[in-house]
XYZ file of N, CA and C in Angstrom:
570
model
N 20.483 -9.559 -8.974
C 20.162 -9.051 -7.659
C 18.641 -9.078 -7.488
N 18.423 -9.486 -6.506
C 16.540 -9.714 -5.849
C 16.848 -8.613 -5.060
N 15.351 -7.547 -5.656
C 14.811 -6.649 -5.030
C 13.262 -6.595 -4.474
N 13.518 -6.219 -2.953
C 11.928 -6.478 -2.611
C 11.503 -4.616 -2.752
N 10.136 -4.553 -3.222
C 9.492 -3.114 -2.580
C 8.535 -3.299 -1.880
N 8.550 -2.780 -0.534
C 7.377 -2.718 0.382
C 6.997 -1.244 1.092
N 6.274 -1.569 1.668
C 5.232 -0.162 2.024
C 4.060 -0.400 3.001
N 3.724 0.144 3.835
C 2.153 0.216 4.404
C 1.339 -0.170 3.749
N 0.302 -0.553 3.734
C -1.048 -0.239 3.055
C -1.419 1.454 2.787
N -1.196 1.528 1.291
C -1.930 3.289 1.260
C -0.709 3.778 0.754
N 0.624 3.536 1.181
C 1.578 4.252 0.663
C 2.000 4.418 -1.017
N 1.351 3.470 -1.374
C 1.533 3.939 -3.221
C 2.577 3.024 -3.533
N 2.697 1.653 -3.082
C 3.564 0.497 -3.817
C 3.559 0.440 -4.828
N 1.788 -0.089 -5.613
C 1.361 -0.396 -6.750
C 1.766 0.530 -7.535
N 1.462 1.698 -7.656
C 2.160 2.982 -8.569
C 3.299 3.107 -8.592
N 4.232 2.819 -7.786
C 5.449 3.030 -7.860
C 6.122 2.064 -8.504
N 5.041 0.517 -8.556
C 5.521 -0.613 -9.370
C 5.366 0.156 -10.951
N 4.152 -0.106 -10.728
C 3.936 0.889 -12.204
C 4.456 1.682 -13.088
N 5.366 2.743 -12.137
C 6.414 3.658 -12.688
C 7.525 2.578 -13.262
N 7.739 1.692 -12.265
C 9.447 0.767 -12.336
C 9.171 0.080 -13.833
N 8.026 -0.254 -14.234
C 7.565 -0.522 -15.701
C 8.154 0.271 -17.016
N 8.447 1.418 -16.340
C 8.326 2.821 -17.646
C 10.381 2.588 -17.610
N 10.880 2.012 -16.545
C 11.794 2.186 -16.799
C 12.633 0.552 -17.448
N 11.592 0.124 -17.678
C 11.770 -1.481 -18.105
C 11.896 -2.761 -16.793
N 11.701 -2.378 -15.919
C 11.386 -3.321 -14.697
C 9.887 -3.804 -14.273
N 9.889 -4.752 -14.272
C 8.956 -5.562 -14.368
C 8.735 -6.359 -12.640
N 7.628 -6.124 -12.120
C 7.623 -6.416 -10.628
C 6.738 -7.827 -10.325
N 7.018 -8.785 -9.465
C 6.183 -9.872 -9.209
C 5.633 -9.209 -8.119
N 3.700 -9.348 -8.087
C 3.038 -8.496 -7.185
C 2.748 -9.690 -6.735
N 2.886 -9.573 -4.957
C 2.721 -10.942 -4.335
C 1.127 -10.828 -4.183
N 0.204 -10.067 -3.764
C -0.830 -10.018 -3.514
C -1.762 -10.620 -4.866
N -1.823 -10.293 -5.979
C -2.207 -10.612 -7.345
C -1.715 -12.040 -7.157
N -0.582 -12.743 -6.899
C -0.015 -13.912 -7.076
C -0.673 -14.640 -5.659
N -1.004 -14.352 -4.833
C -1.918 -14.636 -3.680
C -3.746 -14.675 -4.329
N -4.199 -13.646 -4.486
C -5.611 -14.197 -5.106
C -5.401 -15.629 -6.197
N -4.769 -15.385 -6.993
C -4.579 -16.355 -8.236
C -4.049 -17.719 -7.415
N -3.740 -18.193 -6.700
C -3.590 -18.975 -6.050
C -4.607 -19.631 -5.245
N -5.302 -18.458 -4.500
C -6.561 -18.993 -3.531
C -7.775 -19.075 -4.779
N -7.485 -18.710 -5.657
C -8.664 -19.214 -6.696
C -8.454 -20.740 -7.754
N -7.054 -21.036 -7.725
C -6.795 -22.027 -8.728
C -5.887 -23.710 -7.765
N -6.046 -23.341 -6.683
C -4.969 -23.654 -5.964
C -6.296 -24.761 -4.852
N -7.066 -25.944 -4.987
C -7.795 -26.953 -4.506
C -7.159 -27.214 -3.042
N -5.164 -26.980 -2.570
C -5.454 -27.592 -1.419
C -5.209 -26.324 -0.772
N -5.012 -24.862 -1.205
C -4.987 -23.346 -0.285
C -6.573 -23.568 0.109
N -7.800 -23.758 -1.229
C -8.986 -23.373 -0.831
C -9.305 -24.670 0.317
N -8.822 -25.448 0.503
C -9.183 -26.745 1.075
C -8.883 -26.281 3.033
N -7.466 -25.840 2.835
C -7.004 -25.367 3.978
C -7.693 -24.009 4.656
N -7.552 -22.831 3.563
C -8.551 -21.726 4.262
C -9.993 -22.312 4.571
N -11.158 -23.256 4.023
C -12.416 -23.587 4.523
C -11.841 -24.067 5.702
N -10.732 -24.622 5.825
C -10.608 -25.978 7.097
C -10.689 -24.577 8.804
N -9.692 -23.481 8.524
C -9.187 -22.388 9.266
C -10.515 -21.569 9.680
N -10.979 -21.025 8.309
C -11.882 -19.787 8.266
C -13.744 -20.492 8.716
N -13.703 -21.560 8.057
C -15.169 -21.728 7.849
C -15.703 -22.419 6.434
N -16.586 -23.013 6.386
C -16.818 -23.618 4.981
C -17.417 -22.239 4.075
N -18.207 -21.423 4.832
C -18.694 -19.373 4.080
C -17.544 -18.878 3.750
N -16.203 -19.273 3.629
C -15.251 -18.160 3.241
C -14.963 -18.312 1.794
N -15.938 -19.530 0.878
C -16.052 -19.537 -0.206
C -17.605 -20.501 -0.910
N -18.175 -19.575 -1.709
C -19.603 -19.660 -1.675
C -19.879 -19.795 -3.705
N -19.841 -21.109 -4.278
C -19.761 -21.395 -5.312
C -18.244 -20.767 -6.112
N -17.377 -21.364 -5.286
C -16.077 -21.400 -5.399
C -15.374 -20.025 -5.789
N -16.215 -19.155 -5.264
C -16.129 -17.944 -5.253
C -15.128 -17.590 -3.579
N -13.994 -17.096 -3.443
C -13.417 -16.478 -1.892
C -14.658 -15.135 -1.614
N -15.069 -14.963 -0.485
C -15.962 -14.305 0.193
C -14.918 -13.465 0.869
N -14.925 -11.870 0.143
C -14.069 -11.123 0.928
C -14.491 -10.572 2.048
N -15.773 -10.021 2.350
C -15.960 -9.450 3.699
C -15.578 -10.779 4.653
N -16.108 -11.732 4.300
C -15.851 -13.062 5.343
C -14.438 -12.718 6.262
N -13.488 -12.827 5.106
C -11.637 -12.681 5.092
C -11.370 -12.080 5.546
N -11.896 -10.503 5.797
C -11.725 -9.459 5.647
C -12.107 -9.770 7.812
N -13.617 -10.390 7.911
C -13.948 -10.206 9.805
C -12.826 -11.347 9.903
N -12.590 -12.025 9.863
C -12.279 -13.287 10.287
C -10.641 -12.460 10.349
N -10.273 -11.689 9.773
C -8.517 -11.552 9.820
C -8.558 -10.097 10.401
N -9.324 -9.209 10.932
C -9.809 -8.373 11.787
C -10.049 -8.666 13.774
N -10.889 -9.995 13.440
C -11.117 -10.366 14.419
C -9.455 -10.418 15.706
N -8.717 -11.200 15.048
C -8.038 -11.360 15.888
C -6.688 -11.304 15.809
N -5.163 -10.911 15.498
C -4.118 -11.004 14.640
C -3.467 -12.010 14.842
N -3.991 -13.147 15.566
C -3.054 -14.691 15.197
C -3.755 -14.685 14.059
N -5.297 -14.830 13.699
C -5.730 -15.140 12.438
C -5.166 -14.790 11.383
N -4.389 -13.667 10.939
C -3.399 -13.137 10.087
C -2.445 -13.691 9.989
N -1.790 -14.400 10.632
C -0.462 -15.257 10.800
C -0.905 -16.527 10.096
N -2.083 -17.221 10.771
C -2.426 -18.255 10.504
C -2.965 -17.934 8.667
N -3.666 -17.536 8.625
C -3.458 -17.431 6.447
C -2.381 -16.962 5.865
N -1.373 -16.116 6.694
C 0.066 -16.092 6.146
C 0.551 -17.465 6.132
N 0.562 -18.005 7.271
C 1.354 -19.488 6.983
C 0.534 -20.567 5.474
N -0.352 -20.575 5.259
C -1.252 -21.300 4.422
C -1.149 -20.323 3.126
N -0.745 -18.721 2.834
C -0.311 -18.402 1.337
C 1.068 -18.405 1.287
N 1.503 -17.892 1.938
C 2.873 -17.119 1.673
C 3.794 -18.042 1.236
N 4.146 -19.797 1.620
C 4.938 -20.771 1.132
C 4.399 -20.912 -0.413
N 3.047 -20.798 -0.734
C 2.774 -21.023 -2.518
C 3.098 -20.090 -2.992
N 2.940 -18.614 -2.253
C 3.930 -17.024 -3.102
C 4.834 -17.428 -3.479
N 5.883 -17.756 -2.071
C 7.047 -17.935 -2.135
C 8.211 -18.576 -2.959
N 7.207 -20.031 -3.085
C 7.260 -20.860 -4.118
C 7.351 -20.432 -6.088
N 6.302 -19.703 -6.126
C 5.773 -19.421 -6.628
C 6.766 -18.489 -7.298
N 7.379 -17.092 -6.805
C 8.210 -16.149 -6.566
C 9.687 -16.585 -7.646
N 9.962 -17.769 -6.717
C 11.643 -18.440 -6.761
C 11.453 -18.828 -8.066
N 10.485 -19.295 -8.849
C 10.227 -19.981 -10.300
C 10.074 -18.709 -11.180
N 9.471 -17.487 -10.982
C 9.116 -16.866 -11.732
C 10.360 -16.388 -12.813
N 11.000 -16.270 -12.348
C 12.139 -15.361 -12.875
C 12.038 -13.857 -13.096
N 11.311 -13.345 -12.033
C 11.335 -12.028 -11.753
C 12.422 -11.547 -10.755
N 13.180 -10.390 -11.150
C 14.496 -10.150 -10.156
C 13.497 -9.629 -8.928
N 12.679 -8.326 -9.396
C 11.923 -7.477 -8.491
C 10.290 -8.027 -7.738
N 10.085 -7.866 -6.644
C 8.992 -8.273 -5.803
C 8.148 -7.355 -5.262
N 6.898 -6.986 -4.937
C 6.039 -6.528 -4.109
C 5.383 -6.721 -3.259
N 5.495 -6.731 -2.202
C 4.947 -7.546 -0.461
C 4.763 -5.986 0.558
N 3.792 -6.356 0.751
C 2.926 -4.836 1.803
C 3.669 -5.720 3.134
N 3.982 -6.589 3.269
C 3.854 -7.326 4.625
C 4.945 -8.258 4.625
N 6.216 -7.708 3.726
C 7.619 -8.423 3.600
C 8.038 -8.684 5.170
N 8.282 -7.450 6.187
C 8.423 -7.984 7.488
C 7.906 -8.461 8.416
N 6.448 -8.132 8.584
C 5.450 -8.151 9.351
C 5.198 -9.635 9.625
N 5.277 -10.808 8.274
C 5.371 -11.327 8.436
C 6.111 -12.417 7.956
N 7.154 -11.972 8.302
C 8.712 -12.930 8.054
C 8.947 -13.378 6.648
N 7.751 -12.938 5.536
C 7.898 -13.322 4.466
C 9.535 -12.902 3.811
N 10.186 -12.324 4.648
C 11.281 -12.166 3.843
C 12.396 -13.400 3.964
N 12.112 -14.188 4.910
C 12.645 -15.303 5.183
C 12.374 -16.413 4.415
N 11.525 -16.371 3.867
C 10.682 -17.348 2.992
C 11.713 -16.801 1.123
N 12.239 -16.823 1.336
C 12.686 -15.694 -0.141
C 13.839 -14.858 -0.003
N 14.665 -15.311 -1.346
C 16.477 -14.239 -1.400
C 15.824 -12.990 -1.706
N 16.493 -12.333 -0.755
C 16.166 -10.709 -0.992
C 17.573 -10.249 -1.076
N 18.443 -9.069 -2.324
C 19.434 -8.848 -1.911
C 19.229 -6.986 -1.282
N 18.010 -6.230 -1.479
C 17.481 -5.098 -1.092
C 16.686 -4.901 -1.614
N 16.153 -3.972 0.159
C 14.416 -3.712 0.007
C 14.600 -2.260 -0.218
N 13.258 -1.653 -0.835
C 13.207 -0.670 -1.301
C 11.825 -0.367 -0.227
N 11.464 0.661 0.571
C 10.740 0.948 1.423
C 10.061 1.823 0.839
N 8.412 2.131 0.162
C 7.801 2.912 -0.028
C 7.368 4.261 1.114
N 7.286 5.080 1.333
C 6.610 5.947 2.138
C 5.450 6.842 1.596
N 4.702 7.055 2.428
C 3.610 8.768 2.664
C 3.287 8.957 3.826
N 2.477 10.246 3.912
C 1.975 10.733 5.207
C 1.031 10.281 5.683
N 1.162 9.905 6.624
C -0.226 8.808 7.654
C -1.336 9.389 6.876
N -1.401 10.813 6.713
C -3.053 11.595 6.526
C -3.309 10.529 4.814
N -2.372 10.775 3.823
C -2.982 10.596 2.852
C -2.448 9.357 2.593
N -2.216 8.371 3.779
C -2.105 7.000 3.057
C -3.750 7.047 3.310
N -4.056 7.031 4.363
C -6.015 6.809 4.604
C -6.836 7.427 3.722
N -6.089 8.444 3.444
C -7.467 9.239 2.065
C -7.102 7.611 0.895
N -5.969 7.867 0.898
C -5.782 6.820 -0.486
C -6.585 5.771 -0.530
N -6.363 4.758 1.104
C -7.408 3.822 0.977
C -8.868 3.791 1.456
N -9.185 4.925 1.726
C -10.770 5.447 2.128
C -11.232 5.626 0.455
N -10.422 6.267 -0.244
C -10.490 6.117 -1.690
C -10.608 4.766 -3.082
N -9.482 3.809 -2.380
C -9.919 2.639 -3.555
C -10.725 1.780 -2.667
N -10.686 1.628 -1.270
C -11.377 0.635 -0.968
C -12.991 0.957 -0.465
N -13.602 2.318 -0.410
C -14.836 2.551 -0.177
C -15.128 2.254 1.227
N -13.775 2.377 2.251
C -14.308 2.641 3.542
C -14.261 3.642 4.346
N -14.549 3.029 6.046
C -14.706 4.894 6.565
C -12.929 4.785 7.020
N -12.805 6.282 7.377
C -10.955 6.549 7.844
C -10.637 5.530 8.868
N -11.811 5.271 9.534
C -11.517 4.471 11.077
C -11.400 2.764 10.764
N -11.793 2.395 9.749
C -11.318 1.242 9.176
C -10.224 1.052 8.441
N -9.718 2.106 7.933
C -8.490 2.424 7.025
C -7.618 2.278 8.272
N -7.458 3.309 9.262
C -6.685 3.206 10.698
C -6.391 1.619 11.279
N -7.496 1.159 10.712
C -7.417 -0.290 11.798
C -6.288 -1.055 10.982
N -6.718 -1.399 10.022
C -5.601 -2.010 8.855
C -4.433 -1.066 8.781
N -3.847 0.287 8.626
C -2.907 0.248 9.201
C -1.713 -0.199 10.244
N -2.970 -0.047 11.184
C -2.453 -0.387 12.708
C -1.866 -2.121 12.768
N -2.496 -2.593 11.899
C -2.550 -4.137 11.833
C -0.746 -4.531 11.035
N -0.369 -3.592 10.645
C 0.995 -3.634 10.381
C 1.902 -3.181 10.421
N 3.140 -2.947 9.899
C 4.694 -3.228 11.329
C 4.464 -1.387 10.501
N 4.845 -0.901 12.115
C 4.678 0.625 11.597
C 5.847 1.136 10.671
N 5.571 2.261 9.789
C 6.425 2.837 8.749
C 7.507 2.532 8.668
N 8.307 3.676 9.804
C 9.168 3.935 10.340
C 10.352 2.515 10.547
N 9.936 1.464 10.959
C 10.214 0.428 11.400
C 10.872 -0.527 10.543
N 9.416 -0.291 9.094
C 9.984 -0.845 7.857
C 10.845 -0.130 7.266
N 11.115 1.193 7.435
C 12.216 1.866 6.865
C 13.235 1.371 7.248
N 13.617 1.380 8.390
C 14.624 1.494 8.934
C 15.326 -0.151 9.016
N 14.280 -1.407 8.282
C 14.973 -2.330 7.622
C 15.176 -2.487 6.004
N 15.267 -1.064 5.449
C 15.201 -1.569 4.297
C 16.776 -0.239 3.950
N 16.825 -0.618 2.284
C 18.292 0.264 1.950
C 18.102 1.334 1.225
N 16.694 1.371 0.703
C 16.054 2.866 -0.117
C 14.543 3.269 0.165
N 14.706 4.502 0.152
C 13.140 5.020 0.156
C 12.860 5.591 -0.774
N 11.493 5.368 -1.089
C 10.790 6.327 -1.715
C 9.697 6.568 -1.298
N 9.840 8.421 -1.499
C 8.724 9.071 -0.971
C 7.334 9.378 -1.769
N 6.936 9.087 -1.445
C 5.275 8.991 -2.274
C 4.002 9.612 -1.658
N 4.693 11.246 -1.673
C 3.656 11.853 -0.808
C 2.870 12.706 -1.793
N 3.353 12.465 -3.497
C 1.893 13.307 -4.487
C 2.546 14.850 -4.934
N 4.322 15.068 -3.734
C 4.709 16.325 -4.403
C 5.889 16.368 -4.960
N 6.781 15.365 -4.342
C 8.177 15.081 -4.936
C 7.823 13.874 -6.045
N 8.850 14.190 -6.858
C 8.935 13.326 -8.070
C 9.590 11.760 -7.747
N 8.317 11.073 -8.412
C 9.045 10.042 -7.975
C 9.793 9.270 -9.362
N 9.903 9.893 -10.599
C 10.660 8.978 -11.679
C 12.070 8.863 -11.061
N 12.656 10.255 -10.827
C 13.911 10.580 -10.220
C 14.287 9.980 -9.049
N 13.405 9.884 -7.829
C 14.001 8.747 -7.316
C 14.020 7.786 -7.482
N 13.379 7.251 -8.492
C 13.125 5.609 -8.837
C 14.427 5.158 -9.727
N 14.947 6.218 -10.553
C 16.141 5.993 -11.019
C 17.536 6.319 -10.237
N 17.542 7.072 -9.243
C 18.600 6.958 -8.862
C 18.975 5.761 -8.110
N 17.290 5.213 -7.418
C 17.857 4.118 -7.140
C 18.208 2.478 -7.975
N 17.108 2.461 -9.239
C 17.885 1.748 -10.232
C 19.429 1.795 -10.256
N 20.247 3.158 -10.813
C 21.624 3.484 -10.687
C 22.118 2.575 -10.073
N 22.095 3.544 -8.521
C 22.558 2.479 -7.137
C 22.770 1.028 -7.499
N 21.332 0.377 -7.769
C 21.719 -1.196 -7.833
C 21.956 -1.498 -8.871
N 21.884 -0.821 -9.892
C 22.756 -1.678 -11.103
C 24.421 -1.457 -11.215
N 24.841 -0.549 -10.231
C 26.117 0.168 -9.814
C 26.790 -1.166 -8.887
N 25.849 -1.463 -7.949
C 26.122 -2.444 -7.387
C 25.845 -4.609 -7.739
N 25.053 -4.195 -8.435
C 24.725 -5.214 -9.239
C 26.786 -5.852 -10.349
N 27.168 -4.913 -10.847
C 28.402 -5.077 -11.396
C 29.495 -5.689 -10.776
């Protein structure tokens, strides 16, 4: 069985991958598998200079603030570098032989179409402390944290396409839900 986990930005994916570790599950992180690609990958970097600009990589180095205005600026631009990573993820994904996946942006942008999913697992938290979270690893202000929120398919939305939640608000335990929902799909997995 292919399991996707997704989440907002801020909601605590990565940790919750992390936990799925302790219970012997092992997660393909699409984002990690996205840098490693735009760094090793001659016709992604060929295509993003062609899109972004020849500055969006500067002694074959990717230029993140560049990435960062340029996919701010406008949200076709987001679509348009989804179409140019997400088929080498994807690709990428189907070979690995990982059952489990991690995608912030499984619906947002159709990446689930691109890829067998047999259930998604929907991360959650509270609007307030997804933004502390990423005002926290990423060193910006709340009102930039807000924007990148805003820039994707709201919570609620992704919940309500997926078959489990977990809550990841810092007070409920999350081993316990992480195993009941293991249970579930290995219940159904049989």
């Amino acid at each position: 069985m292919k399991v996707a986990i997704t989440g907002g930005i801020g909601s605590g994916k990565s940790f919750v991958c992390e936990r799925l570790q302790h219970f012997g599950i092992y997660v393909y992180d699409c984002d990690k598998a996205a840098k490693m690609l735009i760094h090793t990958s001659i016709d992604i970097q060929k295509q993003l200079s062609d899109l972004v600009g020849t500055n969006i990589f500067v002694n074959g180095k990717l230029q993140k603030a560049e990435l960062a205005s340029f996919l701010l600026h406008d949200k076709a631009n987001t679509q348009a570098i989804n179409n140019i990573i997400h088929p080498a993820v994807a690709a990428d994904f189907e070979k690995s032989g990982y059952d489990y996946i991690e995608s912030a942006i499984l619906f947002d942008s159709g990446f689930i179409n691109r890829i067998h999913i047999d259930k998604v697992i929907c991360v959650t938290a509270p609007i307030n402390v997804r933004i502390q979270r990423i005002v926290n690893r990423d060193q910006i202000t709340s009102e930039r944290a807000k924007e990148w929120i805003n820039r994707q398919l709201p919570q609620d939305e992704v919940l309500k396409r997926s078959q489990y939640e977990i809550v990841n608000d810092g007070q409920r335990d999350l081993d316990s839900q992480i195993q009941a929902i293991i249970n579930n799909i290995e219940k159904l997995s049989k």
